[in-house]
Each structure stands twice: as C-alpha cells, then as structure tokens.
Tab-separated table of C-alpha atoms and ligand atoms in Angstrom:
chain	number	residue	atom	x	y	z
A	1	UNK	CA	-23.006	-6.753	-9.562
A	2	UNK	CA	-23.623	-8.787	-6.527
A	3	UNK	CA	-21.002	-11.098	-4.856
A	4	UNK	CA	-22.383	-14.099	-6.060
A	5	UNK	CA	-20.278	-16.832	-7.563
A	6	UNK	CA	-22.388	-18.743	-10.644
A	7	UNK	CA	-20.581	-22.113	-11.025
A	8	UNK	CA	-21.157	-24.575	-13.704
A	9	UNK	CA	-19.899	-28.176	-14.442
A	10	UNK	CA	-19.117	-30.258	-17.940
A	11	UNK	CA	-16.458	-30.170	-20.655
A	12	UNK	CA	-17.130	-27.278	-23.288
A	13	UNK	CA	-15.424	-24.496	-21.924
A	14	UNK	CA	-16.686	-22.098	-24.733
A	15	UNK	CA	-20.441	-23.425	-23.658
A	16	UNK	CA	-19.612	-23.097	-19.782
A	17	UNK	CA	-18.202	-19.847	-20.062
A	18	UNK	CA	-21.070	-17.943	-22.406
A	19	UNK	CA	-23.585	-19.625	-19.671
A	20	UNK	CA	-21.430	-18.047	-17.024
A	21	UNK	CA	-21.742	-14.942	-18.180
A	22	UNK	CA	-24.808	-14.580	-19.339
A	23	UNK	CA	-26.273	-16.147	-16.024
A	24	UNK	CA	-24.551	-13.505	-14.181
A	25	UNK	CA	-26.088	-10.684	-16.921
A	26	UNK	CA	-22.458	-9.549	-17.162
A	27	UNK	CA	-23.090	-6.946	-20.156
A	28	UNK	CA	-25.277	-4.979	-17.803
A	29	UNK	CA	-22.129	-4.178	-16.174
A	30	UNK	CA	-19.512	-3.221	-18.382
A	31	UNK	CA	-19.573	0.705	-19.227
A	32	UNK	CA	-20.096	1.301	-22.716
A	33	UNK	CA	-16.833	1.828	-25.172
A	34	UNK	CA	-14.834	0.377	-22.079
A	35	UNK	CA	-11.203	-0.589	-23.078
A	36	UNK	CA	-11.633	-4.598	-21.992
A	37	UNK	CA	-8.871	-6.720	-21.253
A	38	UNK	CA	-8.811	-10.421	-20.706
A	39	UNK	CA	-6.146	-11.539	-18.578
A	40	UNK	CA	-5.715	-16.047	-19.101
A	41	UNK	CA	-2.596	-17.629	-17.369
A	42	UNK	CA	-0.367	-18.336	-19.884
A	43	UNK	CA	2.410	-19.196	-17.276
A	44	UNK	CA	4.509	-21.643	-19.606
A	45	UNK	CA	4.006	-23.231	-22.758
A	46	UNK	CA	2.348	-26.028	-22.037
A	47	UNK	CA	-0.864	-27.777	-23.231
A	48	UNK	CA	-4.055	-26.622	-21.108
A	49	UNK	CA	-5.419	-30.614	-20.267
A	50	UNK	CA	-1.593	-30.759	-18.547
A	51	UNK	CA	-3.694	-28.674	-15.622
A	52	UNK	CA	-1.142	-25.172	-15.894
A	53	UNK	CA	-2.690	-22.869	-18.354
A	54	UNK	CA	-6.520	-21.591	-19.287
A	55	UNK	CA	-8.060	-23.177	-21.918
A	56	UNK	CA	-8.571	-21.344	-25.127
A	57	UNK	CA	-13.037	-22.370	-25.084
A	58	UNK	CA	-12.361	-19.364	-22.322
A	59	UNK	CA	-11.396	-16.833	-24.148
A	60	UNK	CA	-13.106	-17.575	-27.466
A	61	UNK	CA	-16.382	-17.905	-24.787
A	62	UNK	CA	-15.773	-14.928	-23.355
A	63	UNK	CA	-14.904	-12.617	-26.526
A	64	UNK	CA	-18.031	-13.843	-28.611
A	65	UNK	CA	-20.399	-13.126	-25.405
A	66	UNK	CA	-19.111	-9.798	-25.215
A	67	UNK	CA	-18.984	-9.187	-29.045
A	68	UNK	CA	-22.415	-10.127	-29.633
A	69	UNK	CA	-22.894	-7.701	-26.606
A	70	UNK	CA	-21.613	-4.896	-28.644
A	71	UNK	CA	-18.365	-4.572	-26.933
A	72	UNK	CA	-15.506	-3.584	-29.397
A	73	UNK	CA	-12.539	-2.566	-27.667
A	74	UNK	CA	-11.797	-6.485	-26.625
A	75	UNK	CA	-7.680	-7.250	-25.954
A	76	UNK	CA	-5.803	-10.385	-24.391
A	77	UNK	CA	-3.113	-9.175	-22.232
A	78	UNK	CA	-0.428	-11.229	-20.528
A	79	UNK	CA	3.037	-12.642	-19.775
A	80	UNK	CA	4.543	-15.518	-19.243
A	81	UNK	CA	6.591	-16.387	-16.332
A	82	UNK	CA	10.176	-15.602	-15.877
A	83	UNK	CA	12.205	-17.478	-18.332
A	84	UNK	CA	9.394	-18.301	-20.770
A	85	UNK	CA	8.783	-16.830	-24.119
A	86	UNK	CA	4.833	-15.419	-24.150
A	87	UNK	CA	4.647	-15.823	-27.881
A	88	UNK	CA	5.532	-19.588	-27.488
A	89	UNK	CA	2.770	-20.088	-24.514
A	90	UNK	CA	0.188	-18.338	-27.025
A	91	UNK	CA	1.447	-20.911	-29.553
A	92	UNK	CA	0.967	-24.099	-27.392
A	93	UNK	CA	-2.260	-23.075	-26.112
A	94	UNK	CA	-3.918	-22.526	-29.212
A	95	UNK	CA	-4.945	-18.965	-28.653
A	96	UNK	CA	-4.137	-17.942	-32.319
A	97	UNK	CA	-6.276	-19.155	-34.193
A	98	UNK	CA	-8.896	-17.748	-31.365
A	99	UNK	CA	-7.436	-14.720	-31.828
A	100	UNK	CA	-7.789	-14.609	-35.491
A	101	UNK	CA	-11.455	-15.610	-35.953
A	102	UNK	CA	-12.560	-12.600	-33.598
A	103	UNK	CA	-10.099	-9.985	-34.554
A	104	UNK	CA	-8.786	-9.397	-31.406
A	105	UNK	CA	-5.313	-8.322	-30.297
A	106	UNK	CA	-2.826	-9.756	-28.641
A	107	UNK	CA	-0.412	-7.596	-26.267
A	108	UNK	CA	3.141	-9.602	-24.825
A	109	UNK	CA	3.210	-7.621	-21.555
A	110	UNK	CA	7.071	-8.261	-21.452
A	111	UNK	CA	6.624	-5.479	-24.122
A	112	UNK	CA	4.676	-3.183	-22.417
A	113	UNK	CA	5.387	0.001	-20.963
A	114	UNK	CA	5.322	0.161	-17.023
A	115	UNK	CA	3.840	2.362	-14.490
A	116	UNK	CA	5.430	2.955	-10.801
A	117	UNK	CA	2.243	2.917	-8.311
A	118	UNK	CA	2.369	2.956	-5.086
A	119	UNK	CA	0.761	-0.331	-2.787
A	120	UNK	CA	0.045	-1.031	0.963
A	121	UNK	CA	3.670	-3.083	0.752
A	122	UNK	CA	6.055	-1.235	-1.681
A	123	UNK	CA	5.622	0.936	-4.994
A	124	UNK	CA	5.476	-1.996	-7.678
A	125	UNK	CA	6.498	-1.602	-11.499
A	126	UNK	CA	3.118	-2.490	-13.172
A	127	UNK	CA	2.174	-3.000	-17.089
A	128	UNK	CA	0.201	0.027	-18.376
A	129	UNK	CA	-2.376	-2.119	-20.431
A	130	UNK	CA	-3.703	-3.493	-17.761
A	131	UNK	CA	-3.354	-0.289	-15.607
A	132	UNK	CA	-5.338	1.283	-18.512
A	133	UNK	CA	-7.949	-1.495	-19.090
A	134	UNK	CA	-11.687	-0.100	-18.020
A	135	UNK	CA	-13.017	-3.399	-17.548
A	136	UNK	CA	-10.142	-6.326	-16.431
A	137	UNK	CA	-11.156	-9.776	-16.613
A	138	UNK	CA	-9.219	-12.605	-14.943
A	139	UNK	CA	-9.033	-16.038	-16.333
A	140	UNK	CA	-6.998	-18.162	-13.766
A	141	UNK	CA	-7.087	-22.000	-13.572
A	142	UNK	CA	-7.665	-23.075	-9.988
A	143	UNK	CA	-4.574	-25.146	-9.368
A	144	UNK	CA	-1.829	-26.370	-6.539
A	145	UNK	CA	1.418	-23.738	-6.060
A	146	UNK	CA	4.505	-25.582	-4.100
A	147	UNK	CA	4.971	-22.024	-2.156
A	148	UNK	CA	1.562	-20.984	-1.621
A	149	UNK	CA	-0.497	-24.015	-1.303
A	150	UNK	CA	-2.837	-22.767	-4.130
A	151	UNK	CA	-2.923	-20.223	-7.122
A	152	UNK	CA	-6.228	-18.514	-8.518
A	153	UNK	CA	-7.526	-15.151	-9.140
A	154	UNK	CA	-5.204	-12.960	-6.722
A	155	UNK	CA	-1.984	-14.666	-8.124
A	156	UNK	CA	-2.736	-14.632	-11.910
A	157	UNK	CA	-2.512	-10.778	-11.874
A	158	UNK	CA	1.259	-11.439	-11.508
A	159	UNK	CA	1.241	-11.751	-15.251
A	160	UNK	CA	0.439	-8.111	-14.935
A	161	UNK	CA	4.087	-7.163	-14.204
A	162	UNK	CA	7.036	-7.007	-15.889
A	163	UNK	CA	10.159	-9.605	-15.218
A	164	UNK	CA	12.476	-8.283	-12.898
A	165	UNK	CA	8.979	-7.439	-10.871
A	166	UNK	CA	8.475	-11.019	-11.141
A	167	UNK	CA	11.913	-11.778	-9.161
A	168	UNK	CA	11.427	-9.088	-6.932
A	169	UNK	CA	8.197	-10.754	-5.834
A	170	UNK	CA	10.206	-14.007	-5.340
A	171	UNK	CA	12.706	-12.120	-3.023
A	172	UNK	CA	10.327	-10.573	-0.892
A	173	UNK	CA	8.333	-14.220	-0.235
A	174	UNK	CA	5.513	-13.635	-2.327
A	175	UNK	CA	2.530	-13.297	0.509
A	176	UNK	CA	3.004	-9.462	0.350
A	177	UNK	CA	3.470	-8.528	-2.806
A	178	UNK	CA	0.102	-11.014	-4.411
A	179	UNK	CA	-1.663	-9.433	-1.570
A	180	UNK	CA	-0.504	-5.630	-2.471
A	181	UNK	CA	-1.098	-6.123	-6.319
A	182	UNK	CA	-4.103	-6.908	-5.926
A	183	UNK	CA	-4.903	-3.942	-3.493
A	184	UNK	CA	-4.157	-2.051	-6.504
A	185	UNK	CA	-5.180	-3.812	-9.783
A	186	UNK	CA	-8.631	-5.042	-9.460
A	187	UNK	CA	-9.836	-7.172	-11.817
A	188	UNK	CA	-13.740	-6.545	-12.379
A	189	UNK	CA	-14.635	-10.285	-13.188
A	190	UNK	CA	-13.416	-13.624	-12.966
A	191	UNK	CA	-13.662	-16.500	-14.720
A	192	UNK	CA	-12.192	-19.673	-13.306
A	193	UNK	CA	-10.785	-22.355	-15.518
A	194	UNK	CA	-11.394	-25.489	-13.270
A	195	UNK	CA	-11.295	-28.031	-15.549
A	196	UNK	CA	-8.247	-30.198	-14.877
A	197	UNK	CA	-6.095	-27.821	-12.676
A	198	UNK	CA	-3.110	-29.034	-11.331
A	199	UNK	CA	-2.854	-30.897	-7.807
A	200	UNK	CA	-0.106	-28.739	-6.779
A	201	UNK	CA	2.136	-27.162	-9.323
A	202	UNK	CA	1.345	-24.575	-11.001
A	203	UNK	CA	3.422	-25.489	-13.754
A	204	UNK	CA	1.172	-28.572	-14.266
A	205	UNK	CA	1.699	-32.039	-14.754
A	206	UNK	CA	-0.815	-33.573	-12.236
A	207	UNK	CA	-3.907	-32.468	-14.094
A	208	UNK	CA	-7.014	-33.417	-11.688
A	209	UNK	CA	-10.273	-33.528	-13.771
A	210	UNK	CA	-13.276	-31.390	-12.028
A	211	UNK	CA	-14.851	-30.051	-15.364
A	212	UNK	CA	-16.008	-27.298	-13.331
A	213	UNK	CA	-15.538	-23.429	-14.081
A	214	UNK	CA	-17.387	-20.385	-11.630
A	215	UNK	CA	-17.358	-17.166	-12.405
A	216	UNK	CA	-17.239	-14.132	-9.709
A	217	UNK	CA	-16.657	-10.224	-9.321
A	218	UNK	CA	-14.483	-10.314	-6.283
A	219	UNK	CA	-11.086	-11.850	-6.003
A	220	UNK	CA	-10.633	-12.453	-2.226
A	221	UNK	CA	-13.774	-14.154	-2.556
A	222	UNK	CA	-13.282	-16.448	-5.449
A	223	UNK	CA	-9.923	-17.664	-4.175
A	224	UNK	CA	-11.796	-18.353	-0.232
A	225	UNK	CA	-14.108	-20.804	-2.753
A	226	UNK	CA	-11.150	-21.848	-4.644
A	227	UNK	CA	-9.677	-22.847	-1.016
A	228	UNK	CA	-12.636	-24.434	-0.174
A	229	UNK	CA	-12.537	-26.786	-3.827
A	230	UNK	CA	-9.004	-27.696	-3.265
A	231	UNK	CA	-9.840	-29.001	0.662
A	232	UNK	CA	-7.908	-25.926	2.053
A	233	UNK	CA	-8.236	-23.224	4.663
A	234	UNK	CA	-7.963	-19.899	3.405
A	235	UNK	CA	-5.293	-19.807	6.100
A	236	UNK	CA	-3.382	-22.112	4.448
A	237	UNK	CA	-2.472	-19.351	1.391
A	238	UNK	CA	-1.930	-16.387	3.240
A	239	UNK	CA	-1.828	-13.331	1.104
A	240	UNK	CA	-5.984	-13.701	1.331
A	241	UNK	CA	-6.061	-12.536	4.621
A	242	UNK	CA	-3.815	-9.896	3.842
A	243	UNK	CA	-5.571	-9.569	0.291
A	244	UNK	CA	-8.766	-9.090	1.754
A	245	UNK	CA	-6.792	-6.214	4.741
A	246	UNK	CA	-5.543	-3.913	2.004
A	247	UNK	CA	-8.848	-3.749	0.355
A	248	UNK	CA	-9.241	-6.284	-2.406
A	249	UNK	CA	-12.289	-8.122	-1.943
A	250	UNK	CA	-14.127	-9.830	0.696
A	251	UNK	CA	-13.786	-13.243	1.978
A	252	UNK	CA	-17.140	-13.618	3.555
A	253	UNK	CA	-18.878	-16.413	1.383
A	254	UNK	CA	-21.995	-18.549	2.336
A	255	UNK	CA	-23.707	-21.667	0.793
A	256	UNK	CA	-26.494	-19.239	-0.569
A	257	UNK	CA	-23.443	-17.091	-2.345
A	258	UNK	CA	-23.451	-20.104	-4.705
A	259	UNK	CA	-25.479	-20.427	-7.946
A	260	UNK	CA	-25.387	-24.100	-9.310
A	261	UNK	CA	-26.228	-23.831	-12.408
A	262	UNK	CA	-26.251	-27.502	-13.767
A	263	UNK	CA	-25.298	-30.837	-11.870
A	264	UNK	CA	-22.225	-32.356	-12.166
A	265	UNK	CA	-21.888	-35.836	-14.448
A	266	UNK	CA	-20.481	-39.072	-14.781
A	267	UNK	CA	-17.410	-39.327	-16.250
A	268	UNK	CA	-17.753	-42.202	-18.171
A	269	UNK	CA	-14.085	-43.015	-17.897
A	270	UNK	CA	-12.292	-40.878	-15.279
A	271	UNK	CA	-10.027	-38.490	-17.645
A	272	UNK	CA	-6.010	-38.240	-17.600
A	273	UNK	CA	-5.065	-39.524	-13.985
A	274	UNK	CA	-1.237	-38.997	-13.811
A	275	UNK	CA	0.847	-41.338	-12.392
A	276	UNK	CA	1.033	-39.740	-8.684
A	277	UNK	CA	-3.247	-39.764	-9.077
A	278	UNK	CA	-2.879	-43.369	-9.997
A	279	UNK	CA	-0.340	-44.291	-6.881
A	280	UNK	CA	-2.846	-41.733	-4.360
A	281	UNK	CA	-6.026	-43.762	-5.335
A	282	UNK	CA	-5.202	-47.234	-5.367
A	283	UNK	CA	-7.617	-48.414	-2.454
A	284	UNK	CA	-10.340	-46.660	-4.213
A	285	UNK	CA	-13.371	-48.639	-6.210
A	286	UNK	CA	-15.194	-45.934	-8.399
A	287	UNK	CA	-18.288	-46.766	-10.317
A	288	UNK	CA	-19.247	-44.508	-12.705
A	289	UNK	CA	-18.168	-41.442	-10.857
A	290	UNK	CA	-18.392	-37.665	-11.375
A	291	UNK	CA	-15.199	-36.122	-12.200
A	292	UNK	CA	-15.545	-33.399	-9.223
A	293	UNK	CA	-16.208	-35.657	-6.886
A	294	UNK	CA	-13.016	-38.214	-7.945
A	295	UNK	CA	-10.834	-34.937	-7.843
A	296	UNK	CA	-12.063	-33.765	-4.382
A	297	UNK	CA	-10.949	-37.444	-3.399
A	298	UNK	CA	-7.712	-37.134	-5.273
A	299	UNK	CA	-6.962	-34.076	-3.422
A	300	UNK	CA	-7.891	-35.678	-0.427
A	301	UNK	CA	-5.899	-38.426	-0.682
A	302	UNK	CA	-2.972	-36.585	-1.913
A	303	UNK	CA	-3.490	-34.085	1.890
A	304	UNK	CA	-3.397	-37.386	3.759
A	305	UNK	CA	-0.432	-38.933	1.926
A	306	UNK	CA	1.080	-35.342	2.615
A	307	UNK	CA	0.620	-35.471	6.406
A	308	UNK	CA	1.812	-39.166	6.791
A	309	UNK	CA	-1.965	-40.549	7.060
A	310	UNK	CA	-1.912	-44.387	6.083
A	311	UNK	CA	-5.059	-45.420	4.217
A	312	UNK	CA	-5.927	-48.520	4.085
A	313	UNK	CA	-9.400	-48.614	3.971
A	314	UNK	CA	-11.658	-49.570	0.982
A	315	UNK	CA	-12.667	-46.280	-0.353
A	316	UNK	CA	-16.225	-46.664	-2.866
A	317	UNK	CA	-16.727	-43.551	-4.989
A	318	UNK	CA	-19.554	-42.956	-7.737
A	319	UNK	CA	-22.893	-43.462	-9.254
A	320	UNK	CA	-22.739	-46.948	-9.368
A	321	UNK	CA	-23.114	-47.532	-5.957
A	322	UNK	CA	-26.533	-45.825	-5.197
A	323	UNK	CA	-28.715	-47.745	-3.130
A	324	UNK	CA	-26.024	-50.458	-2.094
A	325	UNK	CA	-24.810	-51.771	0.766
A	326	UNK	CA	-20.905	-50.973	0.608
A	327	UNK	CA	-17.646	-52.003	2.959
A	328	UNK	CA	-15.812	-49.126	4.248
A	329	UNK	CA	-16.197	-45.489	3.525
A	330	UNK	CA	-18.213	-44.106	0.860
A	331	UNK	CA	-17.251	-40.728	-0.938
A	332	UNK	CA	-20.346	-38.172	-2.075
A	333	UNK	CA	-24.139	-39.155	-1.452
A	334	UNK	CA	-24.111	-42.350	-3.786
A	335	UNK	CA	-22.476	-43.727	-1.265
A	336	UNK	CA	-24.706	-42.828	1.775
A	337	UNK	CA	-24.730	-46.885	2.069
A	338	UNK	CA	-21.074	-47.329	3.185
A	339	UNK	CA	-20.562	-48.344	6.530
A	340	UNK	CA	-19.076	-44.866	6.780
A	341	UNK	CA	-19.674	-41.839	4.325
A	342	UNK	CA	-18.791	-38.277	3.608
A	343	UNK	CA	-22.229	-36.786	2.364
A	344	UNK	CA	-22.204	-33.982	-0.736
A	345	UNK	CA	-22.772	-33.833	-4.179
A	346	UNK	CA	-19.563	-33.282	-5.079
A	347	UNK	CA	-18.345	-33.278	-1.396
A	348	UNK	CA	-15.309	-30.976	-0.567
A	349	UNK	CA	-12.053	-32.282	-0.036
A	350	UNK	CA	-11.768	-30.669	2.813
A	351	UNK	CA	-14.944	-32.726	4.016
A	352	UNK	CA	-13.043	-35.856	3.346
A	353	UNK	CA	-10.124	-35.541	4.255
A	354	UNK	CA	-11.553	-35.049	7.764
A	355	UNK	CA	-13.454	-38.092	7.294
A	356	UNK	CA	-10.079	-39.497	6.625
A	357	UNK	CA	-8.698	-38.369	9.528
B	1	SF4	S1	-22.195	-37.892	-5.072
B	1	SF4	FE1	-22.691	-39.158	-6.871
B	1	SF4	S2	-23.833	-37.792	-8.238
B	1	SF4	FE2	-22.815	-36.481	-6.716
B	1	SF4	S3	-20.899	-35.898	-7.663
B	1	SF4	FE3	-20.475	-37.760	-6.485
B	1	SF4	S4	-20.723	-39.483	-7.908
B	1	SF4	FE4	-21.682	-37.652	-8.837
C-alpha cells in the first residue's frame, strides 16, 4: 500500500468509511484467512457526537466492506481507560447491536491474556489479541489531550494494554511509552473518526464538528496530518518525533500525499457548539459555512484565547459571503473579499491562527 492518506468529508460514517476503503483498494492488501482486529477508542462511556469515542457507522463500515470482501476472521478488540468498565463504553456507543447484525465478536482486553515484549523504552505488558491479530486496524477519533496536545492513531493503541500498564504509562510521562508501543504494535490501517472530535479532552465534551474522516497505512504519518487539522506542530505532541525514531512510521507528508475524495459542505446549521465554542466565536459572522472550515476557526480561536491573543476583530466565515465585499478578516476562500483573508478550502487552523497573530 502506498503512504497516501484518502480523506473524505460529510455525515454518514458507515458511507465515508466503505468509500475510504474501497478508494484505497484495501482488500488487495489484507492476506487471505488473516485474523483481523479492529481497534475503535472506546475510552469512556460516553456518547460518540460528545467528540471522545468512534462512532459505531465505523465499525459497521468497516466490517461489511471487509465481509463482502470475503474476510471472516473479523474481531473488535479494546479497553477502556483506567477506571471505566469496557462493557458499559460498548453499551453507550451502540456497538451491540453492530455487533450482532454481522456476527462479530467482541473481546474486553481487560480480560485478555498479556505478553511481555521488549520496546526501544522498557519491556511493556501487552494484550495478546492484538499481539496475535494479522491485520490491526485503528479507529481513533482525532481529538485534543490536556497532556499531549492531541490524541490519534499512535495513542489509541494504549487500549492495547492492560490497566496497571495504563498507570505505568502515566508514571513514566507518557511521550515514551506512546512512542515505544507503537515501535512495537503496528497497526496496518487507519481509519480516522473526525467527525466532531473533541477541542482538547480526550474525554470529550467540546465536540468540534469537521464531518471529516481519512484513512492511512502509517501512524506517524496520520497523526503529522492530524497535527496539521488541529493547527499544531508535530512538535507540539512529542512522542511523533520519537514515534517516527524507533521505527513506526514516517512523518514525511506532502500536499500530493492527499486524496480528496469529495468537497466539504455547508452545514446548514453549524452542529452542537458547546458552550466554550459559543464564548471562543462570538466576533464571528458565519453564513452558511462548512463545518471543517468553522472547526479549523474554532480551534483557532480557542489557540489564540490560549496564548492571551485578544480578538476583536470582525471575523466573516462561510458560503454566504462569496463574491462580497466584507469588513475585517475573512476565513477560507469565500471570503477572499475581506479586507484581510486566510485562503483554503477548508483552511488549516494553523493557517489562521497565524493570520490571527
Ligand atoms: S472556504 Fe467556503 S466552501 Fe471552502 S470550506 Fe470554507 S465555507 Fe466551505
């Protein structure tokens, strides 16, 4: 498979994924019989749209594609954090009635044997199902973390690791041991859930609306574009650099690594802003504007408010505003009329916030 991320935007995440994958031709690359395993973040019990968890359209996406494919030897494998009952984050998600229709099993890694292996940091305690799995696939949501500015692919293999792992991670700072699991359990695809990830918790709350999902092979890779989505430098979450050392992935990615396929759309009413998204954009005059590029503002905003920026400018956002004349600064290329504007369709936060600056 080449190192290409395929990237799609709207609101079915059954659709988005089975377009994923079959854009990408992903049954050409599983081996035949392979034990697969999906791996969602199931971190809490909490309802996906609060921006913590993946969205069941995932997996039911993902198992039909690969049923249809042939595949047969199709298991969901995870645990929930420290503290958290799996069996009740299955429950709130709605994975059991997934689950059911397509006779696939569910395995509570709390329950799972373990495996001592040794990494570039320290030998880790690691479950055997997903040791064993022939062909892992990840299923993060792209969302904030208040200790390492972001969590996506690299971080959702901590679900991969029994409890008092889990703590032992927290005592050693984190940075090493994400970087050092992932040295040794690679997941084989990725599919990002990017549809209303958190601004920065990862146990949700602050759901920002993107409607966006990519799909990608390499891990160091998908969380550099994950960076890039969320208006950070992959500096910023440092177990990539030291991800990418110890032989996970890659973190070389170019505009031509991208394959669009579809355009984002209008949201024609801007979905579940949270109070703090309320407070962040309250100098901000959208007009029919496309979720992606209202969260890219939101995040943004939030950076700004974050380093003590004071924004008082008219901000004009959307659709609505192609071909005007507008005061101020305009967000995304419907906007190119502002007296000042950040170009893109969505543009990054990152983009922005320098603009902001
Ligand atoms: S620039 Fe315009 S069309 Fe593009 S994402 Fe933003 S609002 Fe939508």
């Amino acid at each position: 498979m080449t190192n290409r991320i395929y990237e799609i935007y709207g609101s079915d995440a059954h659709e988005m994924t089975r377009a994923l994958m079959e854009a990408a031709n992903i049954r050409d690359h599983i081996p035949g019989k392979a034990r697969i395993a999906l791996k969602p973040n199931l971190i809490l019990a909490a309802d996906p749209d609060n921006g913590a968890t993946t969205h069941a359209g995932l997996l039911s996406g993902c198992i039909e594609y690969l049923q249809e494919a042939g595949f047969r030897d199709i298991s969901v494998i995870e645990s929930s954090w420290y503290g958290e009952r799996t069996e009740r984050s299955l429950k709130a998600c709605g994975y059991e009635k997934v689950l059911k229709k397509y006779g696939v099993p569910f395995f509570d890694l709390k329950k799972d044997e373990t495996r001592r292996i040794d990494t570039p940091f320290r030998p880790m305690d690691i479950c055997s199902r997903a040791l064993d799995a022939d062909f892992l696939i990840d299923l993060p949501v792209l969302k904030g973390h208040c200790q390492t500015a972001m969590t996506c692919a690299l971080k959702n293999l901590k679900g991969c690791i029994p409890d008092h792992e889990k703590r032992q991670f927290h005592s050693d700072g984190l940075i090493e041991p994400i970087a050092a699991l992932a040295a040794v359990l690679k997941p084989d695809l990725i599919i990002v859930d990017s549809i209303c990830g958190d601004l920065y918790f990862e146990e949700g709350g602050n759901p920002v609306h993107t409607n966006r999902m990519f799909l990608g092979t390499d891990p160091v890779q998908v969380d550099v574009y994950g960076c890039q989505l969320m208006g950070l430098d992959k500096e910023d979450v440092p177990y990539i650099r030291l991800a990418e050392e110890w032989g996970a992935g890659r973190s070389e990615l170019g505009d031509r690594d991208i394959v669009r396929l579809n355009e984002p759309a209008f949201a024609r009413e801007y979905p579940g802003a949270s109070g703090l998204v309320k407070k962040l954009t309250r100098n901000v005059h959208a007009d029919s504007a496309c979720s992606p590029c209202y969260a890219s503002l939101a995040r943004a905003l939030y950076m700004a408010q974050r380093d003590g920026l004071q924004i008082r400018d008219r901000i004009s956002i959307g659709q609505g505003y192609q071909g005007k004349t507008v005061k101020g600064l305009g967000v995304g290329k419907c906007c190119r009329g502002a007296d000042k504007c950040v170009m893109g369709c969505p543009p990054t936060a990152s983009d922005i916030f320098e603009m902001l600056r």
